[in-house]
Coordinates of C-alpha atoms (C1' of nucleotides) in Angstrom, one line a residue:
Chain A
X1114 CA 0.0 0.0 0.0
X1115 CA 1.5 3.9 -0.6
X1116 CA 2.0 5.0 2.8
X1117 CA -1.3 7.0 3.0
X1118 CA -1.3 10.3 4.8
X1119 CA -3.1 8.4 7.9
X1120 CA -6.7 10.7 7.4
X1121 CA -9.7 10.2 9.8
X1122 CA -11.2 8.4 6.5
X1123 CA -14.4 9.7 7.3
X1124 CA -14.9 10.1 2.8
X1125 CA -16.8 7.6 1.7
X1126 CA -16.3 7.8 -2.4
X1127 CA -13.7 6.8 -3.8
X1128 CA -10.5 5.5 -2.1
X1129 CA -8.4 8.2 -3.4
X1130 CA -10.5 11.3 -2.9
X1131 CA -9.6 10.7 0.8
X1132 CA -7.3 13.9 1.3
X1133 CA -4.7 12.6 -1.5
X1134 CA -5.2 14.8 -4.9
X1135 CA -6.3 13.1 -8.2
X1136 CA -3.7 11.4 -10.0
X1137 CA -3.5 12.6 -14.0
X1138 CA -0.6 11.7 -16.1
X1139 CA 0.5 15.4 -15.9
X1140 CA 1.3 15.1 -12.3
X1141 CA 3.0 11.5 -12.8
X1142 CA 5.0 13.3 -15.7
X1143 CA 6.0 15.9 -12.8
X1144 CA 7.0 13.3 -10.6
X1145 CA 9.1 11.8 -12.9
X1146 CA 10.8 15.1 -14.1
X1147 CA 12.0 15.7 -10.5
X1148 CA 13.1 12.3 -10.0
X1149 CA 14.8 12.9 -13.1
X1150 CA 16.4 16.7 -12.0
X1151 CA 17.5 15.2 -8.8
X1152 CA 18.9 12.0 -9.9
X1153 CA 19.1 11.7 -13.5
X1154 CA 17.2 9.5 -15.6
X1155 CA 18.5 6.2 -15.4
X1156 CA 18.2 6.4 -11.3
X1157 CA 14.5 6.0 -10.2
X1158 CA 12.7 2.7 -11.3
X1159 CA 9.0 2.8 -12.1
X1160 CA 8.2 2.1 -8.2
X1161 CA 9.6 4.7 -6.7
X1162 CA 7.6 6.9 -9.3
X1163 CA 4.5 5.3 -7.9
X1164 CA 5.6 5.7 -4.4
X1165 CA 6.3 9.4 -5.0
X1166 CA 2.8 10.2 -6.6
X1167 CA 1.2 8.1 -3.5
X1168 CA 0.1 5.0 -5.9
X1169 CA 0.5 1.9 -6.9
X1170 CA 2.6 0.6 -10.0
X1171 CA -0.4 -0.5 -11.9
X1172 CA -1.4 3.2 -11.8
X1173 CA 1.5 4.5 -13.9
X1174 CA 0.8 1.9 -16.8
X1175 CA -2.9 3.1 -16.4
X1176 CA -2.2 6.8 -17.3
X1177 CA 1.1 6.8 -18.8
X1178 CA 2.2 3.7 -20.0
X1179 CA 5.3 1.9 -19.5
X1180 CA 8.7 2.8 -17.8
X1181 CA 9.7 3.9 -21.8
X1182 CA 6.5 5.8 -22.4
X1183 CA 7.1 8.2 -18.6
X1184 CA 11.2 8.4 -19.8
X1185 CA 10.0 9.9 -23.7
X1186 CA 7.5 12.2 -21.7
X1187 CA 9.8 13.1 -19.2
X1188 CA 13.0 14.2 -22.5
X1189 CA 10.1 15.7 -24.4
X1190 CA 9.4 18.6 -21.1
X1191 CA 12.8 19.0 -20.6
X1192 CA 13.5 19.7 -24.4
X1193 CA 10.3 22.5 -24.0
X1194 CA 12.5 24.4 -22.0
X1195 CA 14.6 25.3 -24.2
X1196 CA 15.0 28.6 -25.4
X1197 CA 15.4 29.5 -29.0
X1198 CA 18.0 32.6 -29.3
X1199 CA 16.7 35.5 -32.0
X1200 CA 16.4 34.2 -35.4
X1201 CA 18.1 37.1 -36.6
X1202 CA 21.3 36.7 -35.3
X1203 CA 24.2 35.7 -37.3
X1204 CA 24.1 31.7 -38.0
X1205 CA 27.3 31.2 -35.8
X1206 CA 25.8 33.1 -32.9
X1207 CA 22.5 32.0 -33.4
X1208 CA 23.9 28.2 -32.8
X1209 CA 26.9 29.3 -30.3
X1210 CA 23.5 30.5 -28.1
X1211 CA 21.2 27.6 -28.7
X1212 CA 23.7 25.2 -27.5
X1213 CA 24.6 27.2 -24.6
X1214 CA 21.5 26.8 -23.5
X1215 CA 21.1 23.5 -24.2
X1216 CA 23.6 22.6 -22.0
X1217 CA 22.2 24.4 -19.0
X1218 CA 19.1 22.7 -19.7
X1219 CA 20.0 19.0 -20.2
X1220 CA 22.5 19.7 -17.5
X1221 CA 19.4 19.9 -14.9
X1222 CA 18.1 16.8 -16.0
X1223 CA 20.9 14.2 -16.1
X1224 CA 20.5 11.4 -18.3
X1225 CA 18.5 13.4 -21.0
X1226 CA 21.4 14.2 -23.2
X1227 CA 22.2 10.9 -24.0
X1228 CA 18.9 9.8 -24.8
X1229 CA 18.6 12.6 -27.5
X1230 CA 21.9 12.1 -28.5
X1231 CA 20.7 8.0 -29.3
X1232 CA 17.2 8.5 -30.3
X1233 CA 16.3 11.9 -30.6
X1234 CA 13.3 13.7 -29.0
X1235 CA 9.7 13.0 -30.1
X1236 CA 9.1 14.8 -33.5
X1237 CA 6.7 17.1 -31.6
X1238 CA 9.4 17.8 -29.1
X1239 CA 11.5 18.2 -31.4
X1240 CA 9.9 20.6 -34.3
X1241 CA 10.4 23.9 -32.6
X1242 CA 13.7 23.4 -32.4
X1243 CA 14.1 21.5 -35.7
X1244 CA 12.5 24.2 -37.8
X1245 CA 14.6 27.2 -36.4
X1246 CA 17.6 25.3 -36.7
X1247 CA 17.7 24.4 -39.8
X1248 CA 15.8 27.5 -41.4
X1249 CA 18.7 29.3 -39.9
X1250 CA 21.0 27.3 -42.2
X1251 CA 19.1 27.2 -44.9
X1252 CA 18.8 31.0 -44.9
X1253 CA 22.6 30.8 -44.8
X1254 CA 23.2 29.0 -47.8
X1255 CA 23.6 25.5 -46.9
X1256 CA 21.1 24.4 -49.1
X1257 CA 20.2 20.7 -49.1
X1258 CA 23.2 20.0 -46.7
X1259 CA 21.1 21.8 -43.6
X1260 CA 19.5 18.7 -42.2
X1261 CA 22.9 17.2 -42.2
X1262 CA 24.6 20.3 -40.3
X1263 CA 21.8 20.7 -38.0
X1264 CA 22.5 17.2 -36.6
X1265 CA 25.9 17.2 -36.7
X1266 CA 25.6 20.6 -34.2
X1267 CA 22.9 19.1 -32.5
X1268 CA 24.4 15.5 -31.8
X1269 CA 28.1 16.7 -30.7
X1270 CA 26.3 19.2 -28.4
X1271 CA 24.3 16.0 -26.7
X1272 CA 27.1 13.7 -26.7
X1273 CA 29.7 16.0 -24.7
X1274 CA 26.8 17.0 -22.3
X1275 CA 25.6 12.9 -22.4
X1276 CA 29.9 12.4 -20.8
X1277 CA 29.3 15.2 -18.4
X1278 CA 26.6 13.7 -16.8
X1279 CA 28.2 10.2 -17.2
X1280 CA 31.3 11.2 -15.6
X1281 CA 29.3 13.0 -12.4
X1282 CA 28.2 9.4 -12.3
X1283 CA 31.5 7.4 -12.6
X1284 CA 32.7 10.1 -10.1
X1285 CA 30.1 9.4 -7.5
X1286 CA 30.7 5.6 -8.0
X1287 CA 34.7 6.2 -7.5
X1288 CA 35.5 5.0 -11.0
X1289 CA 37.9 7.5 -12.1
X1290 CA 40.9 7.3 -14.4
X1291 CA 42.5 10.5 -14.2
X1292 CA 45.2 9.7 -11.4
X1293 CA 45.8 6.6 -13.4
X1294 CA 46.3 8.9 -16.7
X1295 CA 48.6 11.1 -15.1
X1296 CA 50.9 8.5 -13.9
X1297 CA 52.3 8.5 -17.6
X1298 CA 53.0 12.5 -17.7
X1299 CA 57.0 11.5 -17.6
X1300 CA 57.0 8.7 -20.0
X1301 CA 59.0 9.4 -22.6
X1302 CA 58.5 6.5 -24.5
X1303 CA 55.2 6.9 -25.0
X1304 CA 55.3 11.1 -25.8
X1305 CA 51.5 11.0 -27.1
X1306 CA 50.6 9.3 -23.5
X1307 CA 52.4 11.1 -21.5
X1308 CA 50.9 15.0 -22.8
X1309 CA 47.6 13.7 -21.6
X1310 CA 49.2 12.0 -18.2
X1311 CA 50.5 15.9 -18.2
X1312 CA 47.5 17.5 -18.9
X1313 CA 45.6 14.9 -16.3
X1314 CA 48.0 15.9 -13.9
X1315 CA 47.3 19.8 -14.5
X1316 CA 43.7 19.6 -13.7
X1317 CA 44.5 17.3 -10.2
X1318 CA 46.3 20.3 -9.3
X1319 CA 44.1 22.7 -10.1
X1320 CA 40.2 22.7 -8.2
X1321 CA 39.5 25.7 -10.7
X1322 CA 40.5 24.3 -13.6
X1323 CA 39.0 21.5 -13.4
X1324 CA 35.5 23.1 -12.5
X1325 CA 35.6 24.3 -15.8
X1326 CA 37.2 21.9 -17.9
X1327 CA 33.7 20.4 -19.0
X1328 CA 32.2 23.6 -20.4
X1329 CA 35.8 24.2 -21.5
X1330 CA 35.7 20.6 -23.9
X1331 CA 31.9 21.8 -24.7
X1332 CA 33.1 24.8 -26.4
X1333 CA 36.0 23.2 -28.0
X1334 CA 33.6 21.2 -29.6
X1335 CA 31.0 23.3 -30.7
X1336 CA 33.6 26.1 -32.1
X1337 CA 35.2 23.5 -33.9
X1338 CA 31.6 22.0 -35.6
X1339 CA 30.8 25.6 -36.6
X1340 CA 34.4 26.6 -38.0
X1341 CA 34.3 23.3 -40.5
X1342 CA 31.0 24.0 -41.2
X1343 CA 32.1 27.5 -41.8
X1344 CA 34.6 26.0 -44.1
X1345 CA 32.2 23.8 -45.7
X1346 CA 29.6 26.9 -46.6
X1347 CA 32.9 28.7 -48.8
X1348 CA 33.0 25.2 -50.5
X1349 CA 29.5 25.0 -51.5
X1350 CA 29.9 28.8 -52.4
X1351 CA 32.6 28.2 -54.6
X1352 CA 31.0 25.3 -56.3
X1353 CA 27.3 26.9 -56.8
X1354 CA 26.3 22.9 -56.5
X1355 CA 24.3 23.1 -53.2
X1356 CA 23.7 19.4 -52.5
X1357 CA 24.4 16.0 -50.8
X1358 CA 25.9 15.0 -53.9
X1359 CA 29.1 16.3 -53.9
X1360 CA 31.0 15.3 -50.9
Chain B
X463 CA 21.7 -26.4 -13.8
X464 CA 24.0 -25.9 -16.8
X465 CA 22.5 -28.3 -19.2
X466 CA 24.8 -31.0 -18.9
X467 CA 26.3 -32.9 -22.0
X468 CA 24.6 -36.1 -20.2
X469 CA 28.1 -37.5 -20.8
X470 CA 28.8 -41.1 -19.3
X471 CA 30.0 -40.1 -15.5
X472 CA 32.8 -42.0 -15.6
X473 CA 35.1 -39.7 -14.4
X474 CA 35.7 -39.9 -10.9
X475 CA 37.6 -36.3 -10.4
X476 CA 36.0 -32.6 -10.1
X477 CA 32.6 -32.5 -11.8
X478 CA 33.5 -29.9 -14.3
X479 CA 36.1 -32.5 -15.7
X480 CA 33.2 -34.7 -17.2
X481 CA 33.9 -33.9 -20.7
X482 CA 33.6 -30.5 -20.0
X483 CA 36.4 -28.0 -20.4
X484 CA 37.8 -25.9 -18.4
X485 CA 36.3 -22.6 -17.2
X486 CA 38.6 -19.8 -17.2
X487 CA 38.5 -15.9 -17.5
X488 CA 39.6 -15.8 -20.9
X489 CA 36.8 -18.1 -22.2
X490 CA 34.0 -16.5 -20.8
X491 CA 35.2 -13.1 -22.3
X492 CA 35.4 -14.7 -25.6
X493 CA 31.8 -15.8 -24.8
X494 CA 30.3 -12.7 -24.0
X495 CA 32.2 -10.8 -27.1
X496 CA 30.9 -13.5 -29.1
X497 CA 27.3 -12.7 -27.5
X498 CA 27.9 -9.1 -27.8
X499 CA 28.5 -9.7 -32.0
X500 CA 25.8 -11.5 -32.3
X501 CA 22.9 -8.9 -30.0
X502 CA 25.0 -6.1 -28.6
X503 CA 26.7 -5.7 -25.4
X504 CA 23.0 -4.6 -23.6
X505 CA 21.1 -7.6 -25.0
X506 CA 22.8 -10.5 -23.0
X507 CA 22.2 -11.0 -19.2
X508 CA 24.7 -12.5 -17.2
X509 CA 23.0 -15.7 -16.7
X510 CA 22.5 -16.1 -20.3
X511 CA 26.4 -15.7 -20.6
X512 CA 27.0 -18.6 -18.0
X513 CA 24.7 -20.5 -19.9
X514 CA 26.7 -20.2 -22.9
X515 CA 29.6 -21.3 -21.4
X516 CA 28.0 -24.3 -19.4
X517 CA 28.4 -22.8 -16.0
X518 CA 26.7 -21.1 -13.4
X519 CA 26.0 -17.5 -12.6
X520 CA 28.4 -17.5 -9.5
X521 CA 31.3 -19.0 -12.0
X522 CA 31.3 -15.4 -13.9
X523 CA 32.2 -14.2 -10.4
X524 CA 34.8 -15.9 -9.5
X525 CA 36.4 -15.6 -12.4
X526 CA 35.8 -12.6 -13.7
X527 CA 33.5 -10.3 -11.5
X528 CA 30.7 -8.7 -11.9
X529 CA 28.6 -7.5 -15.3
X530 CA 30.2 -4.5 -15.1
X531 CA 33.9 -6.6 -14.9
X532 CA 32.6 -8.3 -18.0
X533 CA 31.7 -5.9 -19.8
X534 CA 35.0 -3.9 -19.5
X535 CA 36.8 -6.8 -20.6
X536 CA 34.5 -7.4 -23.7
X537 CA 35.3 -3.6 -24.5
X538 CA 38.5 -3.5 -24.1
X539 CA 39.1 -6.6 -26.1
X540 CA 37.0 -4.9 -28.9
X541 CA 39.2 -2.0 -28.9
X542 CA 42.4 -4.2 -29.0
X543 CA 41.0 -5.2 -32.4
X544 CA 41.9 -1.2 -33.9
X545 CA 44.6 -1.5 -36.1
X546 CA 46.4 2.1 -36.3
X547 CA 47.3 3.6 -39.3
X548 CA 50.8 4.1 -40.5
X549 CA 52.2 7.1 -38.7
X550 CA 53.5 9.3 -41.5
X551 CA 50.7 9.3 -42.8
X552 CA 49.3 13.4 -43.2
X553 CA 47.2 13.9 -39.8
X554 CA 43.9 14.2 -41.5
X555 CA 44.3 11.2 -43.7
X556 CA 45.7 9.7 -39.9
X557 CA 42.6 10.6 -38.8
X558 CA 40.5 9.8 -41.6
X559 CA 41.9 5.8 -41.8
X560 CA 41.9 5.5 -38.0
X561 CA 38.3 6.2 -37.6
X562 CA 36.7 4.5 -40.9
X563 CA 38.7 1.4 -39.1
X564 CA 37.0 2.3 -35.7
X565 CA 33.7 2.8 -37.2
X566 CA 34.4 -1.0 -38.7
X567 CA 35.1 -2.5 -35.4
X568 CA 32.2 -1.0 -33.6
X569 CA 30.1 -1.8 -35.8
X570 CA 30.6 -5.1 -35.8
X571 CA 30.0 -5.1 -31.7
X572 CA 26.8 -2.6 -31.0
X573 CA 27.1 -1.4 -28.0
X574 CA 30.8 -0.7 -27.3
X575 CA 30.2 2.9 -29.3
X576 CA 28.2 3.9 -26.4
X577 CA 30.5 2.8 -23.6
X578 CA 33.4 4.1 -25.1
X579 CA 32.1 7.8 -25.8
X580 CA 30.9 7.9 -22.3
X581 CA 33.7 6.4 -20.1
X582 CA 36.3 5.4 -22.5
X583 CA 38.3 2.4 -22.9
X584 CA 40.0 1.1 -19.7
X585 CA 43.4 2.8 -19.5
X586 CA 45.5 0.1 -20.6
X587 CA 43.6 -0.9 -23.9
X588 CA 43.4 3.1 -24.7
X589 CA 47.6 3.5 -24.3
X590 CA 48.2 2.3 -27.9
X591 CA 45.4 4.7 -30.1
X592 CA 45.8 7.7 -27.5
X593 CA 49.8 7.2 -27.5
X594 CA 49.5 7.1 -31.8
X595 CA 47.0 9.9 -31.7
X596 CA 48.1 12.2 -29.4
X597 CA 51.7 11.8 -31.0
X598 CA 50.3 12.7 -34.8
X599 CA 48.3 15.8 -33.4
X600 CA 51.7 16.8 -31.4
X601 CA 53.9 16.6 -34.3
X602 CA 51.2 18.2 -36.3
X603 CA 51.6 21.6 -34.5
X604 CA 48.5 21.4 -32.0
X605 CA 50.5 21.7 -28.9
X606 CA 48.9 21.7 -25.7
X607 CA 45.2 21.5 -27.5
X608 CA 46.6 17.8 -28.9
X609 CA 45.1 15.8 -26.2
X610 CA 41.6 18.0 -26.5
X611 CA 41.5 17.5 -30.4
X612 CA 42.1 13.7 -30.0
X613 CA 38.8 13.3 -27.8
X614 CA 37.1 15.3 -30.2
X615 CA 37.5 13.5 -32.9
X616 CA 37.4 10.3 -31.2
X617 CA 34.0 11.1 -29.1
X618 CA 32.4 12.3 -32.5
X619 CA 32.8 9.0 -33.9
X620 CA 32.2 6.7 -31.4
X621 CA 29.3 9.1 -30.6
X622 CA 27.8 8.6 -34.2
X623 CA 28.6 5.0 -34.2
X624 CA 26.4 4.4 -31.0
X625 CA 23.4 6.1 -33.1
X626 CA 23.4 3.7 -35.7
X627 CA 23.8 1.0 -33.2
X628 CA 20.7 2.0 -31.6
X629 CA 18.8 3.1 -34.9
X630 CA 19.4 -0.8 -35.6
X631 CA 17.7 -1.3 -31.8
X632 CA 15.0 1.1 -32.7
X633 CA 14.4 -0.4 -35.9
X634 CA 14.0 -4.2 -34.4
X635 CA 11.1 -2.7 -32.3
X636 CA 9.7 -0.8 -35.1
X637 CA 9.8 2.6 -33.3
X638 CA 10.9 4.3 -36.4
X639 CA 10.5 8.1 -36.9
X640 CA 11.2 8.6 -40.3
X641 CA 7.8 8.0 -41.8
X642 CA 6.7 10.6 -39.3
X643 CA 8.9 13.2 -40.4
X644 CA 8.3 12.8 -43.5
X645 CA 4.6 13.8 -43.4
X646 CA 6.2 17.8 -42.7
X647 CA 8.0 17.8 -46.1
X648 CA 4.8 19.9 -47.6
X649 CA 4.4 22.6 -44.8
X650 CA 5.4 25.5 -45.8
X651 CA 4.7 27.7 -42.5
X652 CA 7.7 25.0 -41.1
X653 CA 9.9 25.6 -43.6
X654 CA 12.7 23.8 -41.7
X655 CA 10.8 20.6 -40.7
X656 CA 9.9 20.2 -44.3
X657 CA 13.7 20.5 -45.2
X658 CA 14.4 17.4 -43.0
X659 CA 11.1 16.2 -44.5
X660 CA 11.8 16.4 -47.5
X661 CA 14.9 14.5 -46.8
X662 CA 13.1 11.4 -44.8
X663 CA 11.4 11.2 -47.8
X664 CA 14.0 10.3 -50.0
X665 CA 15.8 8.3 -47.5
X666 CA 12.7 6.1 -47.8
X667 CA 11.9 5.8 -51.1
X668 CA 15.6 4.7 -52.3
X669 CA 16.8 1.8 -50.4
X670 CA 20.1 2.1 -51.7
X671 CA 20.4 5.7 -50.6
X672 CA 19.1 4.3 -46.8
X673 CA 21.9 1.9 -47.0
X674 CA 24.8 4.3 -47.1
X675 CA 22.7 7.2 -45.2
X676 CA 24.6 6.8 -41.9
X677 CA 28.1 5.9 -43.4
X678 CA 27.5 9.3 -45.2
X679 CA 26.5 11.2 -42.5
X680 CA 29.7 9.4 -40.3
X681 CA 31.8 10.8 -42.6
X682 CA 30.4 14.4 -42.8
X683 CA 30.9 14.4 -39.1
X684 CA 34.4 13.4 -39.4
X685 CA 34.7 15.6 -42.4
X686 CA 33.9 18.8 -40.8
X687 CA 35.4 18.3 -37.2
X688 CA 39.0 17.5 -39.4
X689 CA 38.1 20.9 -41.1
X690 CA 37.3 22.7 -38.1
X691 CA 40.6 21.8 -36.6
X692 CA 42.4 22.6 -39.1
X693 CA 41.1 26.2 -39.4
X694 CA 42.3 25.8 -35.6
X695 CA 45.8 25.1 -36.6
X696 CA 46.0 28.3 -38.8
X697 CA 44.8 30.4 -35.8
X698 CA 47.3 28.3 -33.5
X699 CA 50.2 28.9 -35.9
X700 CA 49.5 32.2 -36.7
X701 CA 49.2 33.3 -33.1
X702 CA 52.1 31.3 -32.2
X703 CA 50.8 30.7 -28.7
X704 CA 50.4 26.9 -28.1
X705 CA 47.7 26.0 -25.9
X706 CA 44.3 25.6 -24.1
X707 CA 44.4 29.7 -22.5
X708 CA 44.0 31.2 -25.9
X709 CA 40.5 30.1 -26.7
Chain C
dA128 C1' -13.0 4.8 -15.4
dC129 C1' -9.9 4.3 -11.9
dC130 C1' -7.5 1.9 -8.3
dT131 C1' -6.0 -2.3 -5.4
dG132 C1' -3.2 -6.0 -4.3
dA133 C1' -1.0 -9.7 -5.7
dA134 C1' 1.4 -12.3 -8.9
dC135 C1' 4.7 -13.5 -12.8
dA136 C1' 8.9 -13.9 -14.9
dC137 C1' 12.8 -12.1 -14.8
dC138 C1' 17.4 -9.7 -13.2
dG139 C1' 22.3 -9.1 -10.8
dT140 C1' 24.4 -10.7 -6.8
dT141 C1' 25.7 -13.3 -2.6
dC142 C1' 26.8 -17.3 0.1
dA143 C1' 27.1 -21.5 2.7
dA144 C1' 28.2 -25.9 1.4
dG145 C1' 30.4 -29.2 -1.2
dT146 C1' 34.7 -31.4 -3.7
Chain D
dA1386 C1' 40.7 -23.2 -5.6
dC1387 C1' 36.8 -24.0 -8.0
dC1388 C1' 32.0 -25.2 -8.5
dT1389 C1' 27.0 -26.1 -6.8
dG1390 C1' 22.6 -24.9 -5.8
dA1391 C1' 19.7 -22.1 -3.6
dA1392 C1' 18.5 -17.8 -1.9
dC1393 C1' 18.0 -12.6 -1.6
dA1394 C1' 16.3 -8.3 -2.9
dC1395 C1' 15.1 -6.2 -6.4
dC1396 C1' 13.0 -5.0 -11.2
dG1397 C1' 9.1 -4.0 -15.1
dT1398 C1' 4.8 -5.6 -16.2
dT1399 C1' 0.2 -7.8 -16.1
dC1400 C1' -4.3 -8.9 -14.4
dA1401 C1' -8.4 -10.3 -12.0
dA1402 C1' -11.0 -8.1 -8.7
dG1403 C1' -12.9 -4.3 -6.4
dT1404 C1' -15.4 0.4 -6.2

DNA sequence: ACCTGAACACCGTTCAAGT
DNA sequence: ACCTGAACACCGTTCAAGT
C-alpha cells in the first residue's frame, strides 16, 4: 500500500478522494521530471515513481504507460524548455547561443542528453527546435546540406553533455581514471601518452581548472563544428552545387 | 543447472572435468564478445552468458567479477582489435583511416560505441590509439590543445557510431520516426521541418540511398570536425601561442 | 474509469556448502 | 581453488478483482 497520509477516512467515495489529490498523467510526468532533476534519468525505477505520486505501479501503466512511455514524456518537457536565441542573429551566434542553453538545460536533467543524443526527441518535441535550426542554415546557404549540419551541431552538443553527466556518475561511484592517466606524464617513451598524463596531472592540481574543464571541452567542440561548417559553406559557395551529392 | 552434455560419468575427479572444459577468464570473455557480436553488449544478461559457457552464474564471479567486470573486458578486447594507421601518414588522412577502421570495429560489436564515448576504454587498452593519436596531433603543431582534439575527434565517432547501433535497436522494435517526419516535407509555415522532411522522404523511397545514409553522415561528421581543426591550426600557428588559455 | 493488491517472470548478486 | 545450488532483494509488467 503507498504510505497514506493516515486521514480520519471519514470520505466515503472513492478511495483516493480521501485527502490525496487526483492522479493525472500530468502530475506523474512531474514526478518523474524531479526524480529525473535530482537523480538523473537512469536512477529512479517505475516504483519509486508510484511511491512518489502516492500510488501503486499498476497506476503508472494506467495513465502513462510503460517505464519507456514516462522516460520519452519526461525528454520531451525538458527539451520544451529550451530557449530558442533571436532568429536574426548571425548563424554562428545563433547556434553558439542555442547550445549554450542547451547545455544548461539538459545539465538539470541528467540522463536526458544521452537519450537525445541516441534516439532523438519526439518529433513534436522536437519541431520547434528543428524548424529554427535548420531554417537558420538554410537561410545561410547550406542548401540541401542543412539537415545534415543541424544534426551534426545538434548530436556533438548532446554527446559531450551525455559524458558530463556520465562522468558526475563514474565520479560518485569512485570510477575515475584521471590519477591513473597522469601517472604517464614522464614517460618518454610513450610522448602522445604522456601530454595527456600531463594535462591529467594539471587539472589534479588545479580545483579551478578542473571546474571548468567540462564547459571548456563543450566549447571546444562546438567552435570546432561551426568553424568546419564554416569552411564547408565557402566550399558550397565556390561550387554553386548546393547538395548532398558532392561530398 | 547448466545443461549437462549427459556424458557417461565416468570420471571420478571434479565435476567440471566430465567432458567438459575448463572454465577460465579468458573463455567466458570470448563468450560474451561472441554474445555481444551477435545482439550487442546490452542484450545479454549474465546468466545467459553462464549458460553459454556451461556454467553457473556465480562461476562469472569468480572468475571474472561482476557484469560491469565483463563488460570492460569485452570492450576493451574490442578496442584491441583497432589496427592504427601508419604514422607518417598526413594527420587528417591519420585521422580519416583511423576512424573509418574504428567505425568497422564497432560496428561489428553494437554497443561498445556507447561505452566508449561515455567512459572510454580502460586505461590500458586506450595507451596504444591515444599514444598514436596524441603523437600525430603533437607533431602536427596542435601543442597543448593535442590531447583535447584527440577526444574530439574520437567522441564524435564513437558518438555517431552508438546512433546507428541504436537506430538498428529502434528499428528491431519498429519505433521508427522517419515515416513521421516525413509527413512535414509539404508545410510550408515549417519551412525547416519540411527540409528534414523532405529529406526522410527520399531516404525512404531509395533503399540504396538508406543503406549508405549513416556511413555518409559518419563521414560528414568526421569531415567537418578535421576541417574545423584545421582552421584551428592556422589560428594556432598564426598566433604562435600553443595551448588551451587562448580560446 | 480508476485503483487495489498480488502475482509473474525475470534480473544481478551473494553465500554456505560441497569437492 | 573452484564449483554447486539455492536464496535474496530487487525490477518492469500484467491482471483479476474491487469500487
Amino acid at each position: 500500500m503507498p504510505t497514506s497520509s493516515s486521514g480520519t477516512g471519514q470520505r466515503p467515495r472513492s478511495r483516493a478522494a480521501a485527502g490525496l489529490p487526483a492522479i493525472t498523467a500530468d502530475r506523474i510526468i512531474d514526478a518523474a521530471t524531479t526524480l529525473t532533476g535530482e537523480r538523473g534519468l537512469d536512477n529512479w525505477t517505475l516504483r519509486e515513481l508510484a511511491r512518489a505520486v502516492e500510488a501503486y505501479p499498476a497506476v503508472i501503466y494506467h495513465h502513462v504507460g510503460d517505464r519507456d512511455a514516462v522516460v520519452n514524456a519526461v525528454v520531451d518537457r525538458v527539451v520544451g524548455l529550451l530557449e530558442l536565441p533571436d532568429p536574426d542573429l548571425p548563424w554562428q551566434q545563433w547556434f553558439t547561443e542555442l547550445l549554450a542553453g542547451l547545455r544548461a538545460v539538459l545539465r538539470a536533467y541528467p540522463g536526458c542528453a544521452r537519450r537525445l543524443a541516441l534516439f532523438g526527441p519526439s518529433v513534436e518535441a522536437a519541431t520547434r527546435s528543428i524548424d529554427a535550426g535548420v531554417r537558420v542554415l538554410l537561410r545561410t546557404g547550406f542548401g540541401r546540406e542543412s539537415v545534415l549540419a543541424y544534426n551534426l551541431l545538434l548530436m556533438t552538443a548532446c554527446q559531450f553533455v551525455a559524458m558530463e553527466d556520465d562522468r558526475d556518475g563514474a565520479l560518485a561511484l569512485r570510477i575515475d581514471n584521471t590519477e591513473e592517466y597522469a601517472t604517464y606524464r614522464e614517460r618518454a617513451d610513450l610522448p602522445g601518452m604522456a601530454e595527456l598524463g600531463s594535462a591529467m596531472h594539471d587539472l589534479m592540481g588545479d580545483p579551478d581548472l578542473a571546474a571548468g574543464y567540462y564547459a571548456q571541452v563543450y566549447d571546444y567542440a562546438v567552435q570546432r563544428c561551426l568553424d568546419g561548417l564554416t569552411h564547408r559553406l565557402a566550399e558550397l559557395r565556390e561550387s554553386d552545387d548546393p547538395g548532398l551529392t558532392a561530398t
